[in-house]
Amino acid sequence: MEHLHSRNPLSIDLSEMKLLEKACLAWSRITVWGLAVLLLWGGRSLSAQDGGAECIRRAQSLYDRGSLVEVARELPECLRRKDLSREKRAEGYIVLAQTYLFLDRYQEAARMIRKLLRSNPEFSADPRLYSSEFMQLVDGFRAVPLVSLGARGGLNQSLVEVITSYSVGAQEPAYNGAYIRRLGWNGALTADFYLFHNTTIGFELMYTVKEFTFWENPLPQTILSYREILNYAEVPLTLKYEFGRGRFTPYVRAGGSIGRLLWANKDSISTRVNADPATITLTGEAISITKQRNEWEYNLLLGAGLSIRSGFNRVIFEARYRHGMYNIVDTKNRFQNPQFQYFYYSIDDDFRLHNLELSIGYTHRFWKVRSRKRKLNRK
């Protein structure tokens, strides 16, 4: 007879506990070593950053005590450190430029101002904090924005301007119908090229989705409604003028845009006929109307916004109005799809499409430091 042997449950628990204990011990060692490496690496990184900032603080302290020769000897080496933040590096250039001025080393002081403006193009010297000689030196150079690259996105509302109205029941302009605004959206890649004083020419590649809802009573006891969605690839071209160059900089822009229709649909189509003794509702899936819309659109554009300095870049908030120039309905293809007229009792009006836009964006500027070609008092 074959005997069945059962194992002691206690022995199983003890073996499992030993394995668990070994696993926990191994894991704890890995964790301790990992934390030690992270702390060591982080400590070195922090100490390096502190070291970079500390050498700038020491140079400032030496300058305040009048130890200019020591500043001129130690600070250039400090400024070559790779762990310096952009702000601390700019502080170092200011201290070294002032030091060189006191030591009558004007060409080297001018070189520091160039580096300062490359590091902080929007630096503005406060005459209450700096000597007149330093102010004169700074005024001898200017940082010019060559181009700003960025992106923006936001919401829009479509405003329909009816040119000529059409209806299955009444072909005259007066009829019972309405266009209702809906929110669309848009996104763009932007480039602003510097022309002259605070003026740039802006070029964008934009994708826009425009929407609106329409309803009408084409026949007695009949209600027609649908939503129209139009998708465009657009290229706005504008002139932009900024009022100053402070932390908060308002601006205006004006120009135009050209758009290429990608596709257009009517959806949520519904025609309800209240016929005694029952009500009939005619509905269907989304229908493409790309061929019933003109391929190109042209707009005039006006905008205003606020540019806010964020570090060495800019956050922008902008409102725009775009005025459609031409009828967006292709009159040659108005009746191409008879399903609209004979099933839904719908005929397109002739209309222009205008837009209100609100957007937020972020831009990065590329600068060039130029000399104002004014001679210093001393050489």
GROMACS .gro file of C-alpha atoms in nm:
model
  379
    1MET     CA    1   0.000   0.000   0.000
    2GLU     CA    2   0.123   0.339  -0.093
    3HIS     CA    3   0.154   0.571   0.203
    4LEU     CA    4   0.084   0.942   0.174
    5HIS     CA    5   0.322   1.163   0.367
    6SER     CA    6   0.207   1.509   0.467
    7ARG     CA    7   0.447   1.787   0.555
    8ASN     CA    8   0.437   1.977   0.877
    9PRO     CA    9   0.269   2.317   0.818
   10LEU     CA   10   0.502   2.474   1.069
   11SER     CA   11   0.809   2.367   0.870
   12ILE     CA   12   0.665   2.524   0.556
   13ASP     CA   13   0.604   2.852   0.736
   14LEU     CA   14   0.956   2.856   0.877
   15SER     CA   15   1.118   2.797   0.537
   16GLU     CA   16   0.908   3.065   0.375
   17MET     CA   17   0.993   3.304   0.656
   18LYS     CA   18   1.366   3.241   0.602
   19LEU     CA   19   1.334   3.310   0.231
   20LEU     CA   20   1.135   3.625   0.304
   21GLU     CA   21   1.396   3.737   0.555
   22LYS     CA   22   1.676   3.691   0.302
   23ALA     CA   23   1.479   3.882   0.035
   24CYS     CA   24   1.409   4.168   0.276
   25LEU     CA   25   1.776   4.183   0.375
   26ALA     CA   26   1.887   4.193   0.009
   27TRP     CA   27   1.629   4.459  -0.074
   28SER     CA   28   1.731   4.672   0.224
   29ARG     CA   29   2.096   4.658   0.115
   30ILE     CA   30   2.003   4.762  -0.240
   31THR     CA   31   1.789   5.043  -0.106
   32VAL     CA   32   2.061   5.170   0.130
   33TRP     CA   33   2.324   5.165  -0.145
   34GLY     CA   34   2.084   5.332  -0.389
   35LEU     CA   35   2.003   5.607  -0.142
   36ALA     CA   36   2.370   5.654  -0.066
   37VAL     CA   37   2.452   5.694  -0.437
   38LEU     CA   38   2.164   5.938  -0.487
   39LEU     CA   39   2.261   6.142  -0.182
   40LEU     CA   40   2.625   6.146  -0.287
   41TRP     CA   41   2.538   6.249  -0.645
   42GLY     CA   42   2.281   6.504  -0.528
   43GLY     CA   43   2.519   6.638  -0.265
   44ARG     CA   44   2.791   6.684  -0.525
   45SER     CA   45   2.546   6.855  -0.759
   46LEU     CA   46   2.418   7.086  -0.486
   47SER     CA   47   2.766   7.159  -0.361
   48ALA     CA   48   2.874   7.240  -0.716
   49GLN     CA   49   2.579   7.477  -0.759
   50ASP     CA   50   2.646   7.631  -0.418
   51GLY     CA   51   3.012   7.661  -0.513
   52GLY     CA   52   2.926   7.850  -0.831
   53ALA     CA   53   2.695   8.089  -0.648
   54GLU     CA   54   2.945   8.123  -0.361
   55CYS     CA   55   3.227   8.242  -0.588
   56ILE     CA   56   2.996   8.513  -0.727
   57ARG     CA   57   2.905   8.620  -0.371
   58ARG     CA   58   3.274   8.628  -0.278
   59ALA     CA   59   3.355   8.843  -0.582
   60GLN     CA   60   3.076   9.084  -0.488
   61SER     CA   61   3.209   9.100  -0.132
   62LEU     CA   62   3.563   9.170  -0.256
   63TYR     CA   63   3.431   9.442  -0.488
   64ASP     CA   64   3.236   9.605  -0.203
   65ARG     CA   65   3.557   9.609   0.006
   66GLY     CA   66   3.752   9.764  -0.280
   67SER     CA   67   3.975   9.461  -0.348
   68LEU     CA   68   3.950   9.515  -0.724
   69VAL     CA   69   4.272   9.338  -0.819
   70GLU     CA   70   4.155   9.021  -0.643
   71VAL     CA   71   3.817   9.044  -0.822
   72ALA     CA   72   3.990   9.081  -1.160
   73ARG     CA   73   4.211   8.781  -1.079
   74GLU     CA   74   3.948   8.542  -0.938
   75LEU     CA   75   3.618   8.624  -1.106
   76PRO     CA   76   3.708   8.533  -1.469
   77GLU     CA   77   3.789   8.180  -1.354
   78CYS     CA   78   3.460   8.165  -1.163
   79LEU     CA   79   3.264   8.274  -1.472
   80ARG     CA   80   3.407   7.981  -1.668
   81ARG     CA   81   3.235   7.735  -1.436
   82LYS     CA   82   2.966   7.530  -1.608
   83ASP     CA   83   2.751   7.501  -1.295
   84LEU     CA   84   2.667   7.873  -1.284
   85SER     CA   85   2.304   7.964  -1.343
   86ARG     CA   86   2.226   8.218  -1.611
   87GLU     CA   87   2.122   8.476  -1.350
   88LYS     CA   88   2.439   8.433  -1.142
   89ARG     CA   89   2.656   8.450  -1.453
   90ALA     CA   90   2.491   8.782  -1.544
   91GLU     CA   91   2.563   8.912  -1.192
   92GLY     CA   92   2.926   8.815  -1.236
   93TYR     CA   93   2.955   9.001  -1.566
   94ILE     CA   94   2.819   9.317  -1.400
   95VAL     CA   95   3.071   9.299  -1.113
   96LEU     CA   96   3.361   9.230  -1.349
   97ALA     CA   97   3.261   9.510  -1.588
   98GLN     CA   98   3.251   9.761  -1.302
   99THR     CA   99   3.586   9.632  -1.176
  100TYR     CA  100   3.750   9.678  -1.516
  101LEU     CA  101   3.613  10.032  -1.536
  102PHE     CA  102   3.775  10.125  -1.204
  103LEU     CA  103   4.102   9.968  -1.323
  104ASP     CA  104   4.089  10.170  -1.652
  105ARG     CA  105   4.056   9.851  -1.859
  106TYR     CA  106   3.775   9.979  -2.081
  107GLN     CA  107   3.797   9.732  -2.368
  108GLU     CA  108   3.767   9.441  -2.126
  109ALA     CA  109   3.476   9.616  -1.953
  110ALA     CA  110   3.303   9.653  -2.290
  111ARG     CA  111   3.358   9.283  -2.357
  112MET     CA  112   3.187   9.198  -2.028
  113ILE     CA  113   2.886   9.415  -2.123
  114ARG     CA  114   2.856   9.225  -2.451
  115LYS     CA  115   2.859   8.896  -2.260
  116LEU     CA  116   2.608   9.037  -2.011
  117LEU     CA  117   2.363   9.129  -2.288
  118ARG     CA  118   2.405   8.790  -2.453
  119SER     CA  119   2.326   8.627  -2.119
  120ASN     CA  120   2.043   8.868  -2.031
  121PRO     CA  121   1.932   9.055  -2.347
  122GLU     CA  122   1.666   9.254  -2.160
  123PHE     CA  123   1.903   9.385  -1.893
  124SER     CA  124   1.821   9.742  -1.791
  125ALA     CA  125   2.068   9.934  -1.572
  126ASP     CA  126   1.920  10.139  -1.289
  127PRO     CA  127   2.107  10.475  -1.265
  128ARG     CA  128   2.046  10.477  -0.890
  129LEU     CA  129   2.255  10.161  -0.849
  130TYR     CA  130   2.538  10.212  -1.098
  131SER     CA  131   2.793  10.481  -1.176
  132SER     CA  132   2.745  10.720  -1.468
  133GLU     CA  133   3.049  10.563  -1.637
  134PHE     CA  134   2.891  10.218  -1.617
  135MET     CA  135   2.561  10.358  -1.749
  136GLN     CA  136   2.743  10.514  -2.043
  137LEU     CA  137   2.914  10.186  -2.118
  138VAL     CA  138   2.586   9.992  -2.112
  139ASP     CA  139   2.421  10.255  -2.333
  140GLY     CA  140   2.692  10.194  -2.590
  141PHE     CA  141   2.540   9.855  -2.673
  142ARG     CA  142   2.195   9.717  -2.738
  143ALA     CA  143   2.050   9.370  -2.770
  144VAL     CA  144   1.835   9.339  -3.080
  145PRO     CA  145   1.579   9.056  -3.111
  146LEU     CA  146   1.637   8.887  -3.446
  147VAL     CA  147   1.348   8.640  -3.434
  148SER     CA  148   1.097   8.501  -3.184
  149LEU     CA  149   0.984   8.141  -3.229
  150GLY     CA  150   0.693   7.995  -3.040
  151ALA     CA  151   0.355   7.829  -3.035
  152ARG     CA  152   0.007   7.934  -2.934
  153GLY     CA  153  -0.338   7.782  -2.907
  154GLY     CA  154  -0.685   7.876  -2.795
  155LEU     CA  155  -1.055   7.901  -2.869
  156ASN     CA  156  -1.257   8.082  -3.134
  157GLN     CA  157  -1.615   8.173  -3.213
  158SER     CA  158  -1.752   8.195  -3.566
  159LEU     CA  159  -1.969   8.491  -3.662
  160VAL     CA  160  -2.183   8.432  -3.970
  161GLU     CA  161  -2.270   8.727  -4.194
  162VAL     CA  162  -2.549   8.631  -4.437
  163ILE     CA  163  -2.504   8.780  -4.785
  164THR     CA  164  -2.811   8.624  -4.948
  165SER     CA  165  -3.054   8.388  -4.777
  166TYR     CA  166  -3.221   8.089  -4.943
  167SER     CA  167  -3.491   7.853  -4.821
  168VAL     CA  168  -3.692   7.566  -4.961
  169GLY     CA  169  -4.013   7.745  -4.868
  170ALA     CA  170  -3.916   8.106  -4.937
  171GLN     CA  171  -3.643   8.220  -5.173
  172GLU     CA  172  -3.663   8.587  -5.070
  173PRO     CA  173  -3.410   8.729  -4.819
  174ALA     CA  174  -3.661   8.752  -4.529
  175TYR     CA  175  -3.704   8.414  -4.363
  176ASN     CA  176  -3.716   8.257  -4.019
  177GLY     CA  177  -3.365   8.126  -3.955
  178ALA     CA  178  -3.064   8.189  -3.729
  179TYR     CA  179  -2.695   8.107  -3.695
  180ILE     CA  180  -2.578   8.029  -3.341
  181ARG     CA  181  -2.216   8.064  -3.233
  182ARG     CA  182  -2.023   7.762  -3.112
  183LEU     CA  183  -1.671   7.728  -2.973
  184GLY     CA  184  -1.401   7.605  -3.208
  185TRP     CA  185  -1.027   7.587  -3.151
  186ASN     CA  186  -0.699   7.669  -3.319
  187GLY     CA  187  -0.327   7.607  -3.277
  188ALA     CA  188  -0.028   7.766  -3.448
  189LEU     CA  189   0.350   7.770  -3.478
  190THR     CA  190   0.470   8.131  -3.481
  191ALA     CA  191   0.773   8.328  -3.599
  192ASP     CA  192   0.820   8.705  -3.552
  193PHE     CA  193   1.109   8.864  -3.745
  194TYR     CA  194   1.251   9.195  -3.620
  195LEU     CA  195   1.220   9.487  -3.864
  196PHE     CA  196   1.292   9.809  -3.672
  197HIS     CA  197   1.211   9.979  -3.340
  198ASN     CA  198   0.971   9.742  -3.155
  199THR     CA  199   0.820   9.633  -3.488
  200THR     CA  200   0.819   9.279  -3.623
  201ILE     CA  201   0.662   9.092  -3.911
  202GLY     CA  202   0.483   8.778  -3.799
  203PHE     CA  203   0.441   8.454  -3.992
  204GLU     CA  204   0.233   8.159  -3.868
  205LEU     CA  205   0.132   7.808  -3.967
  206MET     CA  206  -0.212   7.753  -3.813
  207TYR     CA  207  -0.475   7.482  -3.793
  208THR     CA  208  -0.829   7.608  -3.724
  209VAL     CA  209  -1.158   7.433  -3.649
  210LYS     CA  210  -1.464   7.657  -3.692
  211GLU     CA  211  -1.815   7.563  -3.585
  212PHE     CA  212  -2.165   7.705  -3.578
  213THR     CA  213  -2.522   7.578  -3.549
  214PHE     CA  214  -2.807   7.669  -3.784
  215TRP     CA  215  -3.183   7.635  -3.747
  216GLU     CA  216  -3.479   7.749  -3.956
  217ASN     CA  217  -3.847   7.692  -4.035
  218PRO     CA  218  -3.822   7.615  -4.407
  219LEU     CA  219  -4.189   7.510  -4.427
  220PRO     CA  220  -4.490   7.549  -4.199
  221GLN     CA  221  -4.471   7.314  -3.899
  222THR     CA  222  -4.114   7.219  -3.999
  223ILE     CA  223  -3.796   7.279  -3.800
  224LEU     CA  224  -3.453   7.220  -3.954
  225SER     CA  225  -3.127   7.224  -3.751
  226TYR     CA  226  -2.768   7.114  -3.800
  227ARG     CA  227  -2.411   7.183  -3.692
  228GLU     CA  228  -2.144   7.281  -3.944
  229ILE     CA  229  -1.773   7.213  -3.886
  230LEU     CA  230  -1.499   7.355  -4.108
  231ASN     CA  231  -1.129   7.268  -4.081
  232TYR     CA  232  -0.866   7.501  -4.230
  233ALA     CA  233  -0.489   7.518  -4.267
  234GLU     CA  234  -0.409   7.889  -4.253
  235VAL     CA  235  -0.114   8.122  -4.296
  236PRO     CA  236  -0.153   8.458  -4.116
  237LEU     CA  237   0.093   8.736  -4.204
  238THR     CA  238   0.092   9.040  -3.973
  239LEU     CA  239   0.283   9.346  -3.855
  240LYS     CA  240   0.325   9.366  -3.479
  241TYR     CA  241   0.417   9.668  -3.265
  242GLU     CA  242   0.520   9.639  -2.899
  243PHE     CA  243   0.477   9.929  -2.656
  244GLY     CA  244   0.814   9.917  -2.481
  245ARG     CA  245   1.012   9.617  -2.364
  246GLY     CA  246   0.928   9.574  -1.998
  247ARG     CA  247   0.817   9.277  -1.795
  248PHE     CA  248   0.458   9.341  -1.906
  249THR     CA  249   0.453   9.452  -2.270
  250PRO     CA  250   0.125   9.525  -2.451
  251TYR     CA  251   0.122   9.502  -2.829
  252VAL     CA  252  -0.104   9.528  -3.133
  253ARG     CA  253  -0.092   9.351  -3.467
  254ALA     CA  254  -0.265   9.390  -3.805
  255GLY     CA  255  -0.252   9.200  -4.131
  256GLY     CA  256  -0.431   8.923  -4.312
  257SER     CA  257  -0.448   8.548  -4.358
  258ILE     CA  258  -0.513   8.297  -4.631
  259GLY     CA  259  -0.670   7.960  -4.554
  260ARG     CA  260  -0.707   7.632  -4.738
  261LEU     CA  261  -1.016   7.424  -4.657
  262LEU     CA  262  -0.920   7.072  -4.553
  263TRP     CA  263  -1.267   6.929  -4.495
  264ALA     CA  264  -1.615   7.037  -4.390
  265ASN     CA  265  -1.910   6.844  -4.247
  266LYS     CA  266  -2.268   6.893  -4.145
  267ASP     CA  267  -2.370   6.674  -3.855
  268SER     CA  268  -2.649   6.650  -3.597
  269ILE     CA  269  -2.886   6.707  -3.890
  270SER     CA  270  -3.250   6.699  -3.789
  271THR     CA  271  -3.570   6.796  -3.970
  272ARG     CA  272  -3.886   6.766  -3.762
  273VAL     CA  273  -4.221   6.781  -3.937
  274ASN     CA  274  -4.525   6.831  -3.713
  275ALA     CA  275  -4.786   6.661  -3.927
  276ASP     CA  276  -5.128   6.569  -3.783
  277PRO     CA  277  -5.168   6.328  -3.617
  278ALA     CA  278  -4.794   6.244  -3.574
  279THR     CA  279  -4.455   6.413  -3.571
  280ILE     CA  280  -4.194   6.291  -3.819
  281THR     CA  281  -3.824   6.346  -3.744
  282LEU     CA  282  -3.570   6.300  -4.024
  283THR     CA  283  -3.211   6.244  -3.906
  284GLY     CA  284  -2.893   6.106  -4.051
  285GLU     CA  285  -2.519   6.066  -4.013
  286ALA     CA  286  -2.263   6.342  -4.078
  287ILE     CA  287  -2.245   6.447  -4.442
  288SER     CA  288  -1.939   6.592  -4.612
  289ILE     CA  289  -1.996   6.937  -4.762
  290THR     CA  290  -1.634   7.002  -4.864
  291LYS     CA  291  -1.734   7.037  -5.232
  292GLN     CA  292  -2.010   7.286  -5.141
  293ARG     CA  293  -1.755   7.522  -4.980
  294ASN     CA  294  -1.496   7.738  -5.154
  295GLU     CA  295  -1.147   7.593  -5.141
  296TRP     CA  296  -0.977   7.914  -5.023
  297GLU     CA  297  -1.066   8.177  -4.767
  298TYR     CA  298  -0.918   8.527  -4.717
  299ASN     CA  299  -0.934   8.731  -4.396
  300LEU     CA  300  -0.832   9.069  -4.263
  301LEU     CA  301  -0.690   9.048  -3.912
  302LEU     CA  302  -0.666   9.278  -3.611
  303GLY     CA  303  -0.527   9.174  -3.274
  304ALA     CA  304  -0.405   9.296  -2.937
  305GLY     CA  305  -0.222   9.116  -2.663
  306LEU     CA  306   0.002   9.119  -2.360
  307SER     CA  307   0.352   8.972  -2.349
  308ILE     CA  308   0.481   8.874  -2.003
  309ARG     CA  309   0.848   8.803  -1.941
  310SER     CA  310   0.905   8.454  -1.800
  311GLY     CA  311   1.273   8.404  -1.731
  312PHE     CA  312   1.435   8.485  -2.065
  313ASN     CA  313   1.124   8.396  -2.267
  314ARG     CA  314   0.772   8.536  -2.301
  315VAL     CA  315   0.421   8.415  -2.224
  316ILE     CA  316   0.161   8.580  -2.448
  317PHE     CA  317  -0.213   8.636  -2.417
  318GLU     CA  318  -0.381   8.756  -2.735
  319ALA     CA  319  -0.726   8.841  -2.871
  320ARG     CA  320  -0.792   8.859  -3.246
  321TYR     CA  321  -1.071   8.949  -3.481
  322ARG     CA  322  -1.062   8.803  -3.831
  323HIS     CA  323  -1.293   8.945  -4.095
  324GLY     CA  324  -1.385   8.709  -4.379
  325MET     CA  325  -1.365   8.878  -4.717
  326TYR     CA  326  -1.564   8.651  -4.946
  327ASN     CA  327  -1.856   8.408  -4.961
  328ILE     CA  328  -1.742   8.066  -4.839
  329VAL     CA  329  -2.020   7.881  -5.026
  330ASP     CA  330  -1.934   7.748  -5.371
  331THR     CA  331  -2.241   7.870  -5.558
  332LYS     CA  332  -2.172   7.638  -5.853
  333ASN     CA  333  -2.211   7.336  -5.627
  334ARG     CA  334  -2.490   7.462  -5.402
  335PHE     CA  335  -2.734   7.195  -5.526
  336GLN     CA  336  -2.481   6.917  -5.584
  337ASN     CA  337  -2.625   6.703  -5.305
  338PRO     CA  338  -3.004   6.682  -5.358
  339GLN     CA  339  -3.045   6.494  -5.029
  340PHE     CA  340  -3.030   6.828  -4.847
  341GLN     CA  341  -3.311   6.987  -5.048
  342TYR     CA  342  -3.549   6.691  -5.091
  343PHE     CA  343  -3.496   6.499  -4.768
  344TYR     CA  344  -3.396   6.760  -4.507
  345TYR     CA  345  -3.549   7.069  -4.678
  346SER     CA  346  -3.216   7.255  -4.653
  347ILE     CA  347  -3.048   7.502  -4.892
  348ASP     CA  348  -2.723   7.687  -4.809
  349ASP     CA  349  -2.727   8.063  -4.775
  350ASP     CA  350  -2.447   8.272  -4.919
  351PHE     CA  351  -2.244   8.391  -4.620
  352ARG     CA  352  -1.911   8.521  -4.499
  353LEU     CA  353  -1.745   8.381  -4.189
  354HIS     CA  354  -1.575   8.605  -3.931
  355ASN     CA  355  -1.394   8.491  -3.616
  356LEU     CA  356  -1.314   8.602  -3.263
  357GLU     CA  357  -1.009   8.430  -3.112
  358LEU     CA  358  -0.855   8.409  -2.766
  359SER     CA  359  -0.521   8.233  -2.732
  360ILE     CA  360  -0.226   8.177  -2.502
  361GLY     CA  361   0.128   8.106  -2.619
  362TYR     CA  362   0.496   8.088  -2.538
  363THR     CA  363   0.786   8.237  -2.736
  364HIS     CA  364   1.164   8.223  -2.726
  365ARG     CA  365   1.366   8.514  -2.864
  366PHE     CA  366   1.701   8.497  -3.037
  367TRP     CA  367   1.914   8.809  -2.991
  368LYS     CA  368   2.219   8.981  -3.136
  369VAL     CA  369   2.426   9.237  -2.943
  370ARG     CA  370   2.511   9.544  -3.150
  371SER     CA  371   2.730   9.845  -3.077
  372ARG     CA  372   2.573  10.189  -3.095
  373LYS     CA  373   2.906  10.307  -3.242
  374ARG     CA  374   2.959  10.568  -2.973
  375LYS     CA  375   3.310  10.624  -2.846
  376LEU     CA  376   3.392  10.589  -2.480
  377ASN     CA  377   3.540  10.882  -2.291
  378ARG     CA  378   3.869  10.699  -2.253
  379LYS     CA  379   4.051  10.427  -2.443
   0.00000   0.00000   0.00000
